[in-house]
PDB file of C-alpha atoms in Angstrom:
ATOM      1  CA  MET A   8     -25.884  95.842 -99.564  1.00 88.00           C
ATOM      2  CA  LYS A   9     -24.096  92.539 -99.193  1.00 91.00           C
ATOM      3  CA  GLU A  10     -20.329  92.505 -98.793  1.00 94.00           C
ATOM      4  CA  PHE A  11     -18.042  92.562-101.816  1.00 97.00           C
ATOM      5  CA  SER A  12     -14.326  92.920-102.480  1.00 98.00           C
ATOM      6  CA  LEU A  13     -13.454  92.464-106.182  1.00 98.00           C
ATOM      7  CA  TYR A  14     -15.366  94.871-108.422  1.00 98.00           C
ATOM      8  CA  ALA A  15     -15.114  94.323-112.185  1.00 98.00           C
ATOM      9  CA  ILE A  16     -16.263  96.958-114.675  1.00 98.00           C
ATOM     10  CA  THR A  17     -16.906  96.121-118.307  1.00 98.00           C
ATOM     11  CA  GLY A  18     -14.423  97.493-120.811  1.00 96.00           C
ATOM     12  CA  GLU A  19     -15.293  96.103-124.209  1.00 96.00           C
ATOM     13  CA  GLU A  20     -12.592  98.144-125.932  1.00 95.00           C
ATOM     14  CA  PHE A  21     -10.024  96.017-124.095  1.00 96.00           C
ATOM     15  CA  HIS A  22     -11.250  92.662-125.428  1.00 96.00           C
ATOM     16  CA  PRO A  23     -12.122  93.039-129.121  1.00 95.00           C
ATOM     17  CA  GLY A  24     -13.628  89.867-130.503  1.00 94.00           C
ATOM     18  CA  LYS A  25     -14.794  88.615-127.113  1.00 96.00           C
ATOM     19  CA  ASN A  26     -18.369  88.817-125.867  1.00 97.00           C
ATOM     20  CA  VAL A  27     -18.808  90.989-122.783  1.00 98.00           C
ATOM     21  CA  VAL A  28     -20.962  88.394-121.032  1.00 98.00           C
ATOM     22  CA  ASP A  29     -18.332  85.687-121.566  1.00 98.00           C
ATOM     23  CA  VAL A  30     -15.592  87.958-120.214  1.00 98.00           C
ATOM     24  CA  MET A  31     -17.606  88.926-117.151  1.00 98.00           C
ATOM     25  CA  GLU A  32     -18.522  85.301-116.475  1.00 98.00           C
ATOM     26  CA  GLU A  33     -14.833  84.427-116.412  1.00 98.00           C
ATOM     27  CA  ALA A  34     -14.300  87.318-113.973  1.00 98.00           C
ATOM     28  CA  ILE A  35     -17.073  86.032-111.719  1.00 98.00           C
ATOM     29  CA  ILE A  36     -15.759  82.467-111.775  1.00 98.00           C
ATOM     30  CA  GLY A  37     -12.357  83.874-110.848  1.00 98.00           C
ATOM     31  CA  GLY A  38     -13.750  85.712-107.837  1.00 98.00           C
ATOM     32  CA  ALA A  39     -15.347  89.010-108.876  1.00 98.00           C
ATOM     33  CA  ASP A  40     -18.398  89.521-106.670  1.00 97.00           C
ATOM     34  CA  ILE A  41     -19.748  92.749-108.126  1.00 98.00           C
ATOM     35  CA  ILE A  42     -20.092  93.628-111.833  1.00 98.00           C
ATOM     36  CA  GLN A  43     -20.736  97.028-113.366  1.00 98.00           C
ATOM     37  CA  LEU A  44     -21.917  97.669-116.903  1.00 98.00           C
ATOM     38  CA  ARG A  45     -20.177 100.787-118.142  1.00 97.00           C
ATOM     39  CA  ASP A  46     -20.962 101.818-121.721  1.00 96.00           C
ATOM     40  CA  LYS A  47     -20.376 105.425-122.741  1.00 91.00           C
ATOM     41  CA  THR A  48     -20.821 104.959-126.494  1.00 93.00           C
ATOM     42  CA  GLY A  49     -23.649 102.505-127.139  1.00 93.00           C
ATOM     43  CA  SER A  50     -27.214 103.502-127.918  1.00 95.00           C
ATOM     44  CA  LYS A  51     -29.796 103.187-125.177  1.00 96.00           C
ATOM     45  CA  ARG A  52     -31.129 100.039-126.830  1.00 97.00           C
ATOM     46  CA  GLU A  53     -27.639  98.505-126.996  1.00 97.00           C
ATOM     47  CA  VAL A  54     -26.979  99.322-123.342  1.00 97.00           C
ATOM     48  CA  LEU A  55     -30.323  97.781-122.411  1.00 98.00           C
ATOM     49  CA  GLU A  56     -29.560  94.560-124.286  1.00 98.00           C
ATOM     50  CA  LYS A  57     -26.183  94.227-122.551  1.00 98.00           C
ATOM     51  CA  ALA A  58     -27.767  95.004-119.199  1.00 98.00           C
ATOM     52  CA  GLN A  59     -30.406  92.311-119.713  1.00 98.00           C
ATOM     53  CA  ALA A  60     -27.742  89.728-120.524  1.00 98.00           C
ATOM     54  CA  LEU A  61     -25.524  90.735-117.604  1.00 98.00           C
ATOM     55  CA  ARG A  62     -28.479  90.775-115.213  1.00 98.00           C
ATOM     56  CA  GLU A  63     -29.225  87.190-116.202  1.00 98.00           C
ATOM     57  CA  LEU A  64     -25.563  86.274-115.686  1.00 98.00           C
ATOM     58  CA  THR A  65     -25.276  87.920-112.289  1.00 98.00           C
ATOM     59  CA  LEU A  66     -28.471  86.310-111.046  1.00 98.00           C
ATOM     60  CA  LYS A  67     -27.130  82.935-112.174  1.00 98.00           C
ATOM     61  CA  HIS A  68     -23.970  83.458-110.112  1.00 98.00           C
ATOM     62  CA  ASN A  69     -25.566  85.452-107.267  1.00 98.00           C
ATOM     63  CA  VAL A  70     -23.318  88.501-107.597  1.00 98.00           C
ATOM     64  CA  ILE A  71     -24.213  92.192-107.413  1.00 98.00           C
ATOM     65  CA  PHE A  72     -25.050  93.942-110.703  1.00 98.00           C
ATOM     66  CA  ILE A  73     -24.576  97.694-111.082  1.00 98.00           C
ATOM     67  CA  VAL A  74     -25.342  99.877-114.107  1.00 98.00           C
ATOM     68  CA  ASN A  75     -23.262 103.001-114.668  1.00 97.00           C
ATOM     69  CA  ASP A  76     -25.203 106.233-115.307  1.00 93.00           C
ATOM     70  CA  HIS A  77     -28.358 104.794-116.900  1.00 96.00           C
ATOM     71  CA  ILE A  78     -30.946 104.806-114.110  1.00 97.00           C
ATOM     72  CA  ASP A  79     -33.755 103.882-116.502  1.00 97.00           C
ATOM     73  CA  VAL A  80     -31.842 100.851-117.788  1.00 98.00           C
ATOM     74  CA  ALA A  81     -30.943  99.776-114.253  1.00 98.00           C
ATOM     75  CA  MET A  82     -34.585  99.881-113.233  1.00 97.00           C
ATOM     76  CA  ALA A  83     -35.800  98.211-116.427  1.00 98.00           C
ATOM     77  CA  VAL A  84     -33.623  95.131-115.847  1.00 98.00           C
ATOM     78  CA  ASN A  85     -34.057  95.159-112.067  1.00 98.00           C
ATOM     79  CA  ALA A  86     -30.343  95.710-111.465  1.00 98.00           C
ATOM     80  CA  ASP A  87     -29.120  95.794-107.886  1.00 98.00           C
ATOM     81  CA  GLY A  88     -27.915  99.356-108.242  1.00 98.00           C
ATOM     82  CA  ILE A  89     -26.541 102.275-110.187  1.00 98.00           C
ATOM     83  CA  HIS A  90     -23.242 104.119-110.080  1.00 98.00           C
ATOM     84  CA  LEU A  91     -23.103 107.871-110.562  1.00 98.00           C
ATOM     85  CA  GLY A  92     -20.270 110.322-111.148  1.00 96.00           C
ATOM     86  CA  GLN A  93     -19.929 113.815-109.761  1.00 96.00           C
ATOM     87  CA  ASP A  94     -21.466 115.316-112.918  1.00 94.00           C
ATOM     88  CA  ASP A  95     -24.411 112.919-113.078  1.00 94.00           C
ATOM     89  CA  LEU A  96     -27.840 113.283-111.488  1.00 95.00           C
ATOM     90  CA  PRO A  97     -27.408 114.212-107.797  1.00 95.00           C
ATOM     91  CA  LEU A  98     -27.807 111.326-105.390  1.00 96.00           C
ATOM     92  CA  THR A  99     -30.833 112.816-103.662  1.00 95.00           C
ATOM     93  CA  GLU A 100     -32.643 113.201-106.985  1.00 96.00           C
ATOM     94  CA  ALA A 101     -31.620 109.742-108.156  1.00 97.00           C
ATOM     95  CA  ARG A 102     -33.009 108.250-104.947  1.00 96.00           C
ATOM     96  CA  LYS A 103     -36.420 109.766-105.710  1.00 96.00           C
ATOM     97  CA  ILE A 104     -36.450 107.756-108.934  1.00 96.00           C
ATOM     98  CA  THR A 105     -34.954 104.490-107.715  1.00 96.00           C
ATOM     99  CA  GLY A 106     -36.620 104.252-104.337  1.00 94.00           C
ATOM    100  CA  LYS A 107     -34.860 103.304-101.138  1.00 93.00           C
ATOM    101  CA  ASP A 108     -33.909  99.711-101.988  1.00 94.00           C
ATOM    102  CA  MET A 109     -31.647 100.201-104.998  1.00 97.00           C
ATOM    103  CA  ILE A 110     -27.916 100.480-104.312  1.00 98.00           C
ATOM    104  CA  ILE A 111     -26.407 103.832-105.262  1.00 98.00           C
ATOM    105  CA  GLY A 112     -22.655 104.217-105.583  1.00 98.00           C
ATOM    106  CA  ILE A 113     -20.905 107.540-106.097  1.00 98.00           C
ATOM    107  CA  SER A 114     -17.487 108.315-107.605  1.00 98.00           C
ATOM    108  CA  THR A 115     -15.397 110.591-105.391  1.00 98.00           C
ATOM    109  CA  HIS A 116     -12.024 112.258-105.873  1.00 96.00           C
ATOM    110  CA  HIS A 117     -11.805 114.331-102.701  1.00 97.00           C
ATOM    111  CA  ILE A 118     -12.729 113.820 -99.068  1.00 98.00           C
ATOM    112  CA  ASP A 119     -15.405 116.535 -99.256  1.00 98.00           C
ATOM    113  CA  GLU A 120     -17.141 114.589-102.037  1.00 98.00           C
ATOM    114  CA  ALA A 121     -16.847 111.401-100.013  1.00 98.00           C
ATOM    115  CA  LYS A 122     -18.366 113.030 -96.938  1.00 98.00           C
ATOM    116  CA  ALA A 123     -21.198 114.510 -99.004  1.00 98.00           C
ATOM    117  CA  ALA A 124     -21.975 111.142-100.571  1.00 98.00           C
ATOM    118  CA  GLU A 125     -22.040 109.486 -97.155  1.00 98.00           C
ATOM    119  CA  LYS A 126     -24.273 112.201 -95.710  1.00 98.00           C
ATOM    120  CA  GLU A 127     -26.700 111.999 -98.634  1.00 97.00           C
ATOM    121  CA  GLY A 128     -27.124 108.244 -98.255  1.00 97.00           C
ATOM    122  CA  ALA A 129     -24.755 106.589-100.732  1.00 98.00           C
ATOM    123  CA  ASP A 130     -24.435 102.858-100.201  1.00 98.00           C
ATOM    124  CA  TYR A 131     -20.780 102.900-101.216  1.00 98.00           C
ATOM    125  CA  ILE A 132     -18.280 105.220-102.872  1.00 98.00           C
ATOM    126  CA  GLY A 133     -15.561 104.843-105.446  1.00 98.00           C
ATOM    127  CA  ALA A 134     -12.262 106.426-104.348  1.00 98.00           C
ATOM    128  CA  GLY A 135      -9.928 107.369-107.150  1.00 96.00           C
ATOM    129  CA  PRO A 136      -8.334 107.427-109.558  1.00 96.00           C
ATOM    130  CA  VAL A 137      -5.569 106.133-107.313  1.00 97.00           C
ATOM    131  CA  PHE A 138      -3.062 106.052-110.168  1.00 96.00           C
ATOM    132  CA  ALA A 139      -3.009 107.459-113.697  1.00 89.00           C
ATOM    133  CA  THR A 140      -5.389 105.545-115.962  1.00 81.00           C
ATOM    134  CA  ASN A 141      -6.207 105.336-119.653  1.00 73.00           C
ATOM    135  CA  SER A 142      -9.453 103.437-119.123  1.00 66.00           C
ATOM    136  CA  LYS A 143     -11.550 106.578-118.809  1.00 61.00           C
ATOM    137  CA  ALA A 144     -11.456 109.667-120.992  1.00 62.00           C
ATOM    138  CA  ASP A 145     -12.951 111.978-118.365  1.00 59.00           C
ATOM    139  CA  VAL A 146     -10.685 111.143-115.426  1.00 62.00           C
ATOM    140  CA  THR A 147      -9.266 113.588-112.954  1.00 76.00           C
ATOM    141  CA  SER A 148      -5.660 113.662-111.744  1.00 87.00           C
ATOM    142  CA  PRO A 149      -4.551 110.721-109.580  1.00 94.00           C
ATOM    143  CA  VAL A 150      -5.576 111.057-105.940  1.00 95.00           C
ATOM    144  CA  THR A 151      -2.765 108.675-104.819  1.00 95.00           C
ATOM    145  CA  THR A 152      -2.930 106.248-101.929  1.00 97.00           C
ATOM    146  CA  ASP A 153      -3.078 109.226 -99.557  1.00 97.00           C
ATOM    147  CA  TYR A 154      -6.752 109.592-100.449  1.00 98.00           C
ATOM    148  CA  ILE A 155      -7.337 105.917 -99.712  1.00 98.00           C
ATOM    149  CA  LYS A 156      -5.825 106.416 -96.251  1.00 98.00           C
ATOM    150  CA  GLN A 157      -8.008 109.482 -95.689  1.00 98.00           C
ATOM    151  CA  VAL A 158     -11.211 107.747 -96.754  1.00 98.00           C
ATOM    152  CA  LYS A 159     -10.335 104.744 -94.604  1.00 98.00           C
ATOM    153  CA  ALA A 160      -9.948 107.024 -91.585  1.00 98.00           C
ATOM    154  CA  GLU A 161     -12.907 109.338 -92.115  1.00 98.00           C
ATOM    155  CA  ILE A 162     -15.648 107.479 -94.013  1.00 98.00           C
ATOM    156  CA  SER A 163     -17.762 104.714 -92.505  1.00 98.00           C
ATOM    157  CA  ILE A 164     -19.642 103.419 -95.558  1.00 98.00           C
ATOM    158  CA  PRO A 165     -17.942 100.894 -97.885  1.00 98.00           C
ATOM    159  CA  PHE A 166     -15.477 102.295-100.393  1.00 98.00           C
ATOM    160  CA  VAL A 167     -13.801 100.741-103.400  1.00 98.00           C
ATOM    161  CA  ALA A 168     -10.414 101.875-104.687  1.00 98.00           C
ATOM    162  CA  ILE A 169     -10.348 102.462-108.446  1.00 97.00           C
ATOM    163  CA  GLY A 170      -8.166 103.915-111.161  1.00 95.00           C
ATOM    164  CA  GLY A 171      -4.934 102.608-112.643  1.00 95.00           C
ATOM    165  CA  ILE A 172      -4.831  99.657-110.248  1.00 97.00           C
ATOM    166  CA  LYS A 173      -2.845  96.748-111.666  1.00 95.00           C
ATOM    167  CA  ARG A 174      -1.431  93.529-110.307  1.00 94.00           C
ATOM    168  CA  HIS A 175       1.967  95.184-109.866  1.00 94.00           C
ATOM    169  CA  ASN A 176       0.654  98.024-107.674  1.00 96.00           C
ATOM    170  CA  VAL A 177      -2.393  96.556-105.960  1.00 97.00           C
ATOM    171  CA  ASP A 178      -0.374  95.775-102.826  1.00 96.00           C
ATOM    172  CA  GLU A 179       0.222  99.519-102.316  1.00 97.00           C
ATOM    173  CA  VAL A 180      -3.521 100.111-102.392  1.00 98.00           C
ATOM    174  CA  LEU A 181      -4.263  97.324 -99.942  1.00 97.00           C
ATOM    175  CA  GLU A 182      -1.502  98.527 -97.609  1.00 97.00           C
ATOM    176  CA  ALA A 183      -3.114 101.990 -97.645  1.00 97.00           C
ATOM    177  CA  GLY A 184      -6.266 100.476 -96.168  1.00 97.00           C
ATOM    178  CA  ALA A 185      -8.444  99.481 -99.120  1.00 98.00           C
ATOM    179  CA  GLU A 186     -10.445  96.300 -98.632  1.00 97.00           C
ATOM    180  CA  ARG A 187     -12.219  96.484-102.004  1.00 98.00           C
ATOM    181  CA  ILE A 188     -10.631  97.094-105.384  1.00 98.00           C
ATOM    182  CA  CYS A 189     -12.079  97.877-108.777  1.00 98.00           C
ATOM    183  CA  MET A 190     -10.502  97.345-112.187  1.00 97.00           C
ATOM    184  CA  ILE A 191     -11.455  97.784-115.812  1.00 96.00           C
ATOM    185  CA  SER A 192      -8.590  97.066-118.210  1.00 95.00           C
ATOM    186  CA  GLU A 193      -6.567  94.800-115.911  1.00 96.00           C
ATOM    187  CA  ILE A 194      -9.510  92.394-115.786  1.00 98.00           C
ATOM    188  CA  SER A 195     -11.361  92.955-119.071  1.00 97.00           C
ATOM    189  CA  GLY A 196      -8.179  93.086-121.126  1.00 96.00           C
ATOM    190  CA  ALA A 197      -6.508  90.080-119.554  1.00 97.00           C
ATOM    191  CA  GLU A 198      -5.666  87.094-121.729  1.00 96.00           C
ATOM    192  CA  ASP A 199      -6.793  84.835-118.888  1.00 98.00           C
ATOM    193  CA  VAL A 200      -9.492  86.791-117.032  1.00 98.00           C
ATOM    194  CA  ARG A 201     -10.268  84.010-114.592  1.00 98.00           C
ATOM    195  CA  SER A 202      -6.666  83.586-113.459  1.00 98.00           C
ATOM    196  CA  VAL A 203      -6.179  87.326-112.988  1.00 98.00           C
ATOM    197  CA  CYS A 204      -9.285  87.523-110.817  1.00 98.00           C
ATOM    198  CA  MET A 205      -8.190  84.505-108.805  1.00 98.00           C
ATOM    199  CA  GLU A 206      -4.826  86.167-108.174  1.00 97.00           C
ATOM    200  CA  LEU A 207      -6.467  89.437-107.119  1.00 97.00           C
ATOM    201  CA  ARG A 208      -8.968  87.656-104.919  1.00 96.00           C
ATOM    202  CA  ALA A 209      -6.153  85.852-103.136  1.00 96.00           C
ATOM    203  CA  LYS A 210      -4.476  89.183-102.425  1.00 95.00           C
ATOM    204  CA  LEU A 211      -7.717  90.609-101.058  1.00 95.00           C
ATOM    205  CA  GLU A 212      -8.086  87.614 -98.805  1.00 93.00           C
ATOM    206  CA  GLY A 213      -4.586  88.047 -97.439  1.00 85.00           C
ATOM    207  CA  GLY A 214      -2.670  85.699 -99.686  1.00 61.00           C
ATOM    208  CA  ASN A 215       0.372  86.439-101.827  1.00 56.00           C
TER     209      ASN A 215
END
């Protein structure tokens, strides 16, 4: 998969009254180079409609598009990839459905999970939650920046730090070795999404 550094996940509950495509376009213009559709409550048809719109958007801007959980939706809209949690379809089984070309990302909370994902052929992993987060109802306890350091030292595939990362603590995550960060509420819920992403992108690129 092509390189990325700022990973934005949809969080429609954080921007009531705003269209998800408009919010994600602002994120992309600000510097997000990978977008994930995450919808745990919509019907399959609703998820498909959002995926179609976001696929069109991401093609327009030439950024990576990932669908969370819904392999059938990802394949229907020709998304770049899917992201799976530890309780979702196992990676090896998912690969039988998607074929070898689709990106598969895996959420990990422990180095054993990270090593298993790497061994089974994940294209990237999520490492987290680094800090406590309210963006997900099913989250595990914070893994802290110690896990980021461990993944950095022991895992060779790309990893993205996720979970409770905000502008005020992102420097800690970068100092621990993360080169890619992922956010839901800090981006989706921002009053000025574009400016927030520009600020984060500057940090990722070594600015202030």
